[in-house]
Coordinates of C-alpha atoms in Angstrom, one line a residue:
Chain A
M1 CA 0.0 0.0 0.0
S2 CA 1.1 3.5 -0.7
I3 CA 1.7 5.5 2.5
V4 CA 1.2 9.3 2.5
R5 CA 2.2 11.2 5.5
V6 CA 1.2 14.9 5.9
E7 CA 2.4 17.2 8.7
N8 CA 0.9 20.4 9.9
V9 CA -2.5 20.1 8.3
R10 CA -5.7 20.3 10.4
L11 CA -9.3 19.6 9.5
A12 CA -11.0 22.9 10.5
G13 CA -14.6 21.7 9.9
L14 CA -17.0 19.4 8.2
A15 CA -20.7 19.7 7.1
S16 CA -22.9 17.3 5.3
A17 CA -26.2 17.7 3.4
V18 CA -28.9 15.3 2.3
P19 CA -31.9 15.9 0.0
D20 CA -35.4 16.4 1.5
F21 CA -36.9 13.4 -0.2
V22 CA -37.1 10.0 1.5
R23 CA -37.8 6.6 0.2
T24 CA -38.6 3.8 2.6
V25 CA -38.8 0.0 2.8
D26 CA -42.6 0.3 2.3
D27 CA -41.9 1.8 -1.1
D28 CA -39.7 -1.3 -1.9
V29 CA -42.3 -3.7 -0.7
E30 CA -44.8 -2.1 -3.0
R31 CA -42.5 -1.7 -6.0
F32 CA -41.2 -5.3 -5.9
Q33 CA -44.5 -6.7 -4.6
S34 CA -42.5 -8.6 -1.9
E35 CA -42.5 -8.5 1.9
D36 CA -38.9 -9.9 1.7
F37 CA -37.8 -6.3 1.6
R38 CA -38.6 -5.7 5.2
K39 CA -36.1 -8.4 6.2
I40 CA -33.5 -7.2 3.6
G41 CA -33.8 -3.6 5.0
E42 CA -33.2 -4.9 8.5
S43 CA -30.2 -7.0 7.4
I44 CA -28.5 -4.2 5.5
G45 CA -29.4 -1.6 8.1
V46 CA -31.4 0.6 5.7
T47 CA -35.1 0.9 6.0
S48 CA -35.3 4.5 4.7
R49 CA -32.9 6.6 2.7
R50 CA -32.4 10.0 1.2
I51 CA -33.1 10.4 -2.5
A52 CA -32.2 13.4 -4.7
P53 CA -35.0 14.2 -7.2
E54 CA -34.0 14.4 -10.8
G55 CA -32.5 17.8 -11.4
V56 CA -30.8 17.9 -8.0
C57 CA -27.1 17.3 -8.4
S58 CA -24.4 16.2 -6.0
S59 CA -22.9 19.6 -6.5
D60 CA -26.1 21.2 -5.1
L61 CA -25.9 19.1 -2.0
C62 CA -22.2 20.0 -1.6
V63 CA -22.9 23.7 -2.1
A64 CA -25.6 23.6 0.7
A65 CA -23.0 21.8 3.0
A66 CA -20.2 24.3 2.0
E67 CA -22.4 27.4 2.7
R68 CA -23.3 26.0 6.1
L69 CA -19.7 25.2 6.9
L70 CA -18.2 28.6 5.7
D71 CA -20.8 30.4 7.8
E72 CA -19.8 28.3 10.8
L73 CA -16.1 28.8 10.3
N74 CA -16.5 32.4 9.3
W75 CA -13.8 32.0 6.7
D76 CA -13.2 34.8 4.2
R77 CA -13.8 33.2 0.8
E78 CA -10.8 35.1 -0.6
S79 CA -8.6 33.0 1.6
I80 CA -9.6 29.7 0.0
Q81 CA -6.8 28.6 -2.4
A82 CA -8.1 25.3 -3.8
L83 CA -11.4 23.5 -4.2
L84 CA -11.5 19.7 -4.8
F85 CA -14.7 18.0 -5.8
V86 CA -14.9 14.2 -5.5
T87 CA -17.9 12.6 -7.3
Q88 CA -19.1 9.9 -9.7
T89 CA -22.0 12.1 -10.6
P90 CA -20.7 15.3 -12.0
D91 CA -23.0 18.0 -13.4
F92 CA -21.6 17.7 -16.9
R93 CA -19.5 15.3 -19.0
A94 CA -17.3 18.3 -19.4
P95 CA -16.1 20.6 -17.9
A96 CA -15.1 19.6 -14.4
T97 CA -17.9 20.4 -11.9
A98 CA -15.2 22.0 -9.6
C99 CA -15.0 24.9 -12.0
T100 CA -18.8 25.6 -11.6
L101 CA -18.4 25.2 -7.8
Q102 CA -15.6 27.8 -7.7
S103 CA -18.0 30.3 -9.2
R104 CA -21.1 29.3 -7.4
L105 CA -19.4 29.6 -4.0
G106 CA -17.9 32.9 -4.9
L107 CA -14.3 31.7 -4.5
P108 CA -11.5 33.9 -5.9
T109 CA -10.1 33.3 -9.4
N110 CA -6.7 32.5 -8.0
C111 CA -8.4 29.3 -6.5
A112 CA -7.3 26.0 -8.0
A113 CA -10.2 23.7 -8.8
M114 CA -10.3 20.1 -9.9
D115 CA -12.6 17.0 -9.9
I116 CA -11.5 13.6 -8.6
N117 CA -13.5 10.7 -10.0
L118 CA -13.7 8.1 -7.2
G119 CA -16.5 6.4 -5.3
C120 CA -16.5 4.6 -2.0
S121 CA -12.8 5.3 -1.4
G122 CA -13.2 9.0 -2.6
Y123 CA -13.3 10.8 0.7
V124 CA -10.0 9.4 1.9
Y125 CA -8.3 10.1 -1.5
G126 CA -9.8 13.6 -1.4
L127 CA -8.4 14.2 2.1
A128 CA -5.0 12.9 1.0
T129 CA -4.9 15.2 -2.0
A130 CA -6.4 18.2 -0.1
A131 CA -3.9 17.8 2.8
Q132 CA -1.0 17.9 0.4
F133 CA -2.3 20.9 -1.4
V134 CA -2.5 22.7 2.0
Q135 CA 1.0 21.7 2.9
G136 CA 2.3 22.9 -0.5
M137 CA 0.4 26.1 -0.6
A138 CA 0.6 27.4 3.0
N139 CA 4.2 28.5 2.9
G140 CA 4.4 27.7 6.6
Q141 CA 1.7 30.4 7.3
E142 CA -0.6 29.6 10.3
N143 CA -4.2 29.1 8.9
G144 CA -2.8 29.4 5.4
G145 CA -3.2 27.2 2.3
R146 CA -6.9 26.8 2.8
V147 CA -8.6 24.0 0.8
L148 CA -12.3 23.2 0.5
L149 CA -12.9 19.5 -0.2
L150 CA -16.4 18.8 -1.5
V151 CA -17.4 15.1 -1.7
G152 CA -20.8 14.1 -2.8
D153 CA -22.8 11.7 -5.0
T154 CA -26.4 11.4 -6.2
I155 CA -25.6 7.8 -6.9
T156 CA -29.3 6.8 -6.9
H157 CA -29.5 8.5 -10.4
F158 CA -27.4 5.6 -11.6
V159 CA -29.5 3.0 -9.8
S160 CA -32.4 1.1 -11.5
P161 CA -35.4 1.2 -9.2
D162 CA -36.1 -2.4 -10.2
D163 CA -32.7 -3.8 -9.3
R164 CA -33.0 -5.5 -5.9
A165 CA -29.3 -5.6 -5.4
T166 CA -28.9 -1.9 -5.4
A167 CA -32.3 -0.1 -5.2
P168 CA -32.9 -0.7 -1.4
L169 CA -29.4 0.2 -0.5
F170 CA -28.2 3.5 -2.0
G171 CA -28.9 7.1 -0.9
D172 CA -27.7 10.5 -1.8
A173 CA -25.6 13.1 0.1
G174 CA -23.0 15.8 -0.2
S175 CA -20.3 17.1 2.2
A176 CA -17.8 19.9 2.6
T177 CA -14.6 19.6 4.6
A178 CA -12.3 22.6 5.3
L179 CA -8.5 22.1 5.7
E180 CA -5.8 24.6 6.6
F181 CA -2.2 24.8 7.8
S182 CA -1.6 24.4 11.5
S183 CA 1.8 24.0 13.1
S184 CA 0.3 22.2 16.1
A185 CA -1.7 19.6 14.0
E186 CA -0.8 16.0 14.5
P187 CA 0.4 14.2 11.3
I188 CA -2.2 12.6 9.1
V189 CA -1.3 9.2 7.7
F190 CA -2.9 7.7 4.6
S191 CA -2.7 4.2 3.3
L192 CA -3.9 3.8 -0.3
G193 CA -4.3 0.9 -2.7
T194 CA -6.0 -0.3 -5.9
D195 CA -6.9 -3.6 -7.6
G196 CA -8.5 -2.8 -11.0
R197 CA -9.1 -6.5 -11.6
G198 CA -12.3 -6.1 -9.6
L199 CA -13.8 -3.2 -11.6
N200 CA -16.4 -5.3 -13.4
H201 CA -18.2 -6.3 -10.1
L202 CA -19.3 -2.7 -9.4
I203 CA -19.7 -0.6 -12.5
V204 CA -21.9 1.7 -14.6
P205 CA -20.8 0.1 -17.9
A206 CA -22.2 2.5 -20.5
G207 CA -22.2 6.3 -20.9
G208 CA -18.5 6.9 -21.0
A209 CA -16.2 6.9 -24.0
R210 CA -15.6 3.1 -23.8
Q211 CA -19.2 2.2 -24.3
P212 CA -21.0 5.4 -25.5
R213 CA -24.7 5.9 -24.8
T214 CA -27.0 4.5 -27.5
K215 CA -30.7 3.8 -27.5
A216 CA -29.9 0.2 -26.6
T217 CA -27.8 1.0 -23.6
G218 CA -30.6 2.9 -22.0
I219 CA -33.2 0.1 -22.2
R220 CA -33.8 -1.8 -19.0
T221 CA -34.0 -5.5 -19.4
V222 CA -34.2 -8.5 -17.1
R223 CA -30.7 -9.6 -15.9
E224 CA -29.3 -12.1 -13.3
S225 CA -31.7 -13.1 -10.5
G226 CA -34.5 -11.2 -12.3
N227 CA -33.0 -7.8 -11.6
I228 CA -34.1 -5.2 -14.2
R229 CA -31.5 -2.7 -15.3
S230 CA -29.9 -1.0 -18.3
D231 CA -26.2 -0.7 -19.1
E232 CA -26.4 2.9 -18.0
D233 CA -27.4 1.7 -14.5
M234 CA -25.1 0.6 -11.8
Y235 CA -24.3 -3.1 -11.6
M236 CA -23.2 -4.5 -8.2
N237 CA -22.2 -8.1 -7.4
G238 CA -22.6 -7.9 -3.6
A239 CA -20.8 -11.1 -2.8
E240 CA -17.8 -10.0 -4.8
V241 CA -17.8 -6.7 -3.0
F242 CA -18.0 -8.4 0.3
S243 CA -15.2 -10.8 -0.5
F244 CA -13.0 -8.0 -1.7
A245 CA -13.7 -6.0 1.5
L246 CA -12.8 -8.9 3.7
Q247 CA -9.5 -9.4 1.9
E248 CA -8.4 -5.7 1.8
V249 CA -10.1 -3.7 4.5
P250 CA -8.6 -5.4 7.6
K251 CA -5.2 -5.2 6.0
M252 CA -5.6 -1.6 5.2
V253 CA -6.8 -0.6 8.7
R254 CA -3.9 -2.5 10.2
S255 CA -1.4 -0.8 7.9
T256 CA -2.9 2.6 8.6
L257 CA -2.7 2.0 12.4
A258 CA 0.9 0.7 12.2
E259 CA 2.0 3.7 10.1
A260 CA 0.4 6.1 12.6
G261 CA 1.9 4.1 15.5
W262 CA -1.6 3.6 17.1
T263 CA -3.2 0.5 18.4
I264 CA -6.9 -0.1 17.7
D265 CA -7.6 0.5 21.4
E266 CA -6.1 4.0 21.2
V267 CA -8.6 5.1 18.5
D268 CA -11.6 7.1 19.5
G269 CA -13.6 6.4 16.4
V270 CA -13.5 4.1 13.4
V271 CA -15.6 5.5 10.4
M272 CA -15.8 3.2 7.4
H273 CA -17.5 3.7 4.1
Q274 CA -21.1 2.8 5.0
S275 CA -21.4 0.0 2.5
N276 CA -24.1 -2.0 4.3
G277 CA -24.9 -3.3 7.8
I278 CA -23.9 -6.9 7.3
M279 CA -20.4 -5.9 6.1
L280 CA -19.8 -3.3 8.7
K281 CA -20.8 -5.5 11.6
H282 CA -18.5 -8.2 10.3
L283 CA -15.6 -5.9 9.7
R284 CA -16.0 -4.4 13.2
K285 CA -15.8 -7.9 14.8
R286 CA -13.0 -8.9 12.6
L287 CA -10.9 -5.9 13.6
K288 CA -12.1 -6.1 17.2
V289 CA -13.3 -2.5 17.4
D290 CA -15.3 -1.7 20.4
E291 CA -19.0 -1.2 19.5
D292 CA -19.1 2.3 21.0
N293 CA -16.2 3.4 18.8
F294 CA -17.5 2.1 15.6
V295 CA -19.7 4.4 13.6
I296 CA -22.7 3.0 11.8
A297 CA -24.9 5.6 10.1
L298 CA -26.9 3.8 7.4
E299 CA -30.4 4.0 8.7
G300 CA -32.3 7.0 7.3
Y301 CA -29.5 7.7 4.7
G302 CA -28.6 4.5 2.8
N303 CA -25.1 3.9 1.3
A304 CA -24.2 7.4 0.1
S305 CA -21.2 6.4 -2.0
C306 CA -18.2 8.7 -1.6
A307 CA -20.2 11.0 0.8
S308 CA -20.8 8.2 3.3
I309 CA -17.8 8.7 5.6
P310 CA -18.3 12.5 6.1
L311 CA -22.1 11.9 6.4
A312 CA -21.4 9.3 9.1
M313 CA -19.1 11.8 10.9
T314 CA -21.8 14.5 10.9
H315 CA -24.3 11.9 12.1
Q316 CA -22.1 10.8 14.9
W317 CA -20.5 14.1 16.1
A318 CA -22.7 17.0 15.0
Q319 CA -24.4 17.0 18.4
T320 CA -21.3 16.7 20.6
G321 CA -18.8 18.2 18.2
L322 CA -15.2 17.3 17.6
R323 CA -13.9 20.1 19.7
Q324 CA -11.8 17.9 21.9
K325 CA -8.9 15.9 20.5
R326 CA -10.0 12.6 19.0
R327 CA -8.1 10.0 17.1
L328 CA -10.1 8.7 14.1
V329 CA -9.5 6.0 11.6
L330 CA -11.3 6.4 8.3
A331 CA -11.6 3.6 5.8
G332 CA -13.0 3.9 2.3
F333 CA -13.2 0.9 0.0
G334 CA -15.2 -0.3 -3.1
L335 CA -15.7 0.8 -6.7
G336 CA -12.5 0.3 -8.6
W337 CA -11.5 -1.8 -6.5
S338 CA -10.0 1.2 -4.7
W339 CA -9.3 1.6 -1.1
G340 CA -7.9 4.2 1.3
G341 CA -7.4 4.4 5.1
A342 CA -6.6 7.5 7.1
A343 CA -5.4 8.1 10.7
V344 CA -6.5 11.6 11.6
T345 CA -6.4 13.4 14.9
C346 CA -9.3 15.8 15.0
N347 CA -9.1 18.8 17.3
D348 CA -11.3 21.9 17.6
M349 CA -13.2 20.8 14.5
A350 CA -16.4 22.6 13.6
M351 CA -19.3 20.1 13.0
P352 CA -22.5 21.8 12.1
E353 CA -25.8 20.0 12.2
L354 CA -26.8 17.9 9.2
V355 CA -28.2 20.2 6.5
I356 CA -31.5 19.2 4.8
Y357 CA -31.4 20.4 1.3
E358 CA -34.7 21.8 0.2
T359 CA -35.6 21.0 -3.4
P360 CA -36.3 24.3 -5.1
Q361 CA -39.9 24.9 -6.2
G362 CA -40.2 24.2 -9.9
E363 CA -37.5 21.6 -9.9
D364 CA -38.6 18.5 -11.8
T365 CA -39.4 16.2 -8.9
S366 CA -41.8 14.0 -10.9
T367 CA -39.4 11.0 -10.8
A368 CA -38.9 11.1 -7.0
I369 CA -42.6 11.5 -6.3
K370 CA -43.5 8.8 -8.8
E371 CA -40.9 6.4 -7.3
A372 CA -42.0 7.1 -3.8
A373 CA -45.7 6.6 -4.7
Chain B
M1 CA -9.6 -24.4 18.6
A2 CA -12.4 -26.9 18.3
E3 CA -13.3 -27.7 14.8
P4 CA -16.7 -26.2 13.9
D5 CA -19.4 -28.5 12.6
F6 CA -20.0 -27.2 9.1
C7 CA -23.5 -28.6 8.7
E8 CA -24.6 -27.1 12.0
L9 CA -23.3 -23.8 10.9
I10 CA -25.2 -24.1 7.6
D11 CA -28.4 -24.9 9.6
E12 CA -27.9 -21.9 11.8
L13 CA -27.1 -19.5 8.9
F14 CA -30.0 -20.5 6.7
E15 CA -32.4 -20.9 9.7
L16 CA -33.0 -24.6 9.2
D17 CA -34.1 -27.0 11.9
P18 CA -31.0 -28.4 13.6
G19 CA -29.8 -31.5 11.8
T20 CA -31.4 -30.6 8.5
A21 CA -28.2 -29.9 6.5
T22 CA -26.0 -32.8 5.5
S23 CA -22.9 -33.0 3.3
L24 CA -25.3 -33.9 0.5
T25 CA -27.4 -30.7 0.8
V26 CA -27.4 -28.8 -2.4
L27 CA -26.5 -25.2 -1.4
K28 CA -28.5 -23.4 -4.1
E29 CA -31.6 -25.5 -3.3
I30 CA -31.8 -24.3 0.4
P31 CA -35.1 -22.4 0.6
S32 CA -33.6 -19.3 2.1
W33 CA -30.7 -19.2 -0.3
S34 CA -30.4 -15.6 -1.6
S35 CA -27.8 -12.9 -2.4
L36 CA -28.0 -11.9 1.3
T37 CA -27.5 -15.4 2.7
F38 CA -24.7 -15.8 0.2
V39 CA -23.0 -12.8 1.7
G40 CA -23.8 -14.3 5.2
L41 CA -22.1 -17.5 4.1
I42 CA -18.9 -15.7 3.2
A43 CA -19.0 -13.8 6.5
M44 CA -19.6 -17.1 8.5
I45 CA -16.7 -18.8 6.8
D46 CA -14.4 -15.9 7.4
E47 CA -15.5 -15.8 11.1
E48 CA -15.3 -19.6 11.7
Y49 CA -12.4 -20.6 9.5
G50 CA -10.5 -17.3 9.0
I51 CA -10.7 -17.6 5.3
A52 CA -11.9 -14.7 3.1
L53 CA -13.4 -16.8 0.4
S54 CA -13.9 -15.7 -3.2
P55 CA -17.6 -16.1 -4.2
G56 CA -16.4 -18.3 -7.2
V57 CA -15.4 -21.0 -4.7
I58 CA -19.0 -21.2 -3.3
M59 CA -20.5 -20.9 -6.8
S60 CA -18.5 -24.0 -7.9
S61 CA -19.5 -26.0 -4.9
E62 CA -22.7 -28.0 -5.5
T63 CA -23.2 -29.4 -2.0
A64 CA -22.3 -28.4 1.5
G65 CA -19.9 -31.3 1.5
D66 CA -18.1 -30.0 -1.6
L67 CA -17.7 -26.6 0.0
E68 CA -16.5 -28.1 3.3
Q69 CA -13.9 -30.2 1.4
K70 CA -12.6 -27.1 -0.3
L71 CA -12.3 -25.3 3.0
R72 CA -10.4 -28.2 4.5
E73 CA -8.0 -28.2 1.6
M74 CA -7.4 -24.5 2.0
L75 CA -6.9 -24.9 5.8
S76 CA -4.3 -27.6 5.4
A77 CA -2.6 -25.8 2.6
G78 CA -2.4 -22.7 4.9
E79 CA -1.0 -24.9 7.7
A80 CA 1.6 -26.4 5.4
A81 CA 2.6 -22.9 4.1

C-alpha cells in the first residue's frame, strides 16, 4: 500500500447535506411486490434513505453543505486557495464540476479547482490530496493554504429502481470539509491501494467513451436473478464486493494503524465507508473494534457512495462536536477496486448539524414522487 | 480451537431446523438461499475458519460437503505454508 504522511494540516470543519426526499422499505415492498424487503432492509441496516429528485445534483448538496460550513467557520472566501470535488455524478461530462463550484461559491479566481473521479474510497483520497495541497500552498503560514474539499454523489441517479441488489441500499448526500495549515496539528497518515481486476463487479458500464450511450444502452432488461436494469445503471455483485472488502479492509486498517503508531484501542472512532450493515458488523468484529467506537450511520440515509464517511461523521458528532482531541481511523473501499485508510487526529473541528437540502420549487421532482408513490 | 461442525453452521445461517443440512445438501436449493445469505455464508466462513473466500469457490461447490472439502484443503494448505 502507498503511504502518504502529511504534517501540519488540520481539519477545521465538516458539514454534510442530504436531500429532503425520503424513500422507505414500504416503497420497496410495493415496488417489488414482496414482503422480503422488510427483512432485507433490516439486514442491510437501511429501512429508509435520502433520494435526490431528478435535477438535484451532487454539486447542489455540496454547495448547501459548504455554505453552512463557511458560515460556521467564518472563513473569508478570498482565503480559499483550492477546491477539490470528489464525485461519480458530475453536473456535466465536461467541464469539471469543480469549476462551476468555484464560481457558485464565490471563490477567488486564484483558486485552484479540480474534480476527482472516485466512489466509496473517494473521501480518503480527497483528504489525502487536499492535505498535500494545504502543505504545498501554505508556505508555513498559520491558517494558510486553505482548501475546501467537496465530496458528494447522487448515486441513486445511476440505480435502477427495479434492481433489488442496489435499489434498497443506496442514498444521496454531499459534504464539505475545510482544511488549513496548523503547526500544532498531528500528522495525518494515509494508506492507499487499488486492484483494478475487480472493476467489473461494481460498475456503470455505459455512458463513458468506452461504451457510449445509445438507444440500446438505456433500455432496462431482465438480468441475473430477475434484476431489471440497463447498461447505464449501476451493476453490483454484492458477494464479490464483500469478499474484496474482507480481503483488503482489515489489512488496510492495520497498515494505517501501524504507520500512525496507534493500536486499535487508542482510537476514539472508526468510520468506514457505509457499505451495508452486514459488512460493517462483520468488519467491526474482525478488527475487534469496540462497538461504541465504531460508527454505523446507514439508517435514514442509505449507502451514500463517496459521501458516506463525512455523512457518518456528521451523524455521529454534530451534536457533541469534535472540539476535543480525538483519534479517528477512516476507511474507504469499493468501486474500482479502490481503497484508502486515514489516521486523523481531529481537534477543535467545527461540526454543524446535518443540512437538509430543500428541493427548489419548480425543480422536476416527478421522478422522486413517482418512485415514492 | 475446536473444529466447527460445518453442517450445524449451515443450519444456523439458513435458519434450518437443527440436523437438516447434511454434506449432500445442495446449497442453491436451500429455501432461504439468496444474495443476502450468500454474503452471510462468506462472513460465516471468514469468522469460523479465518478464510476470506472468493464467491467463485462457493458458486463452484454444489453441495455443503463439496464446500467443506474445499475449506479443509485451504486450511491444510495454509498450515503447510
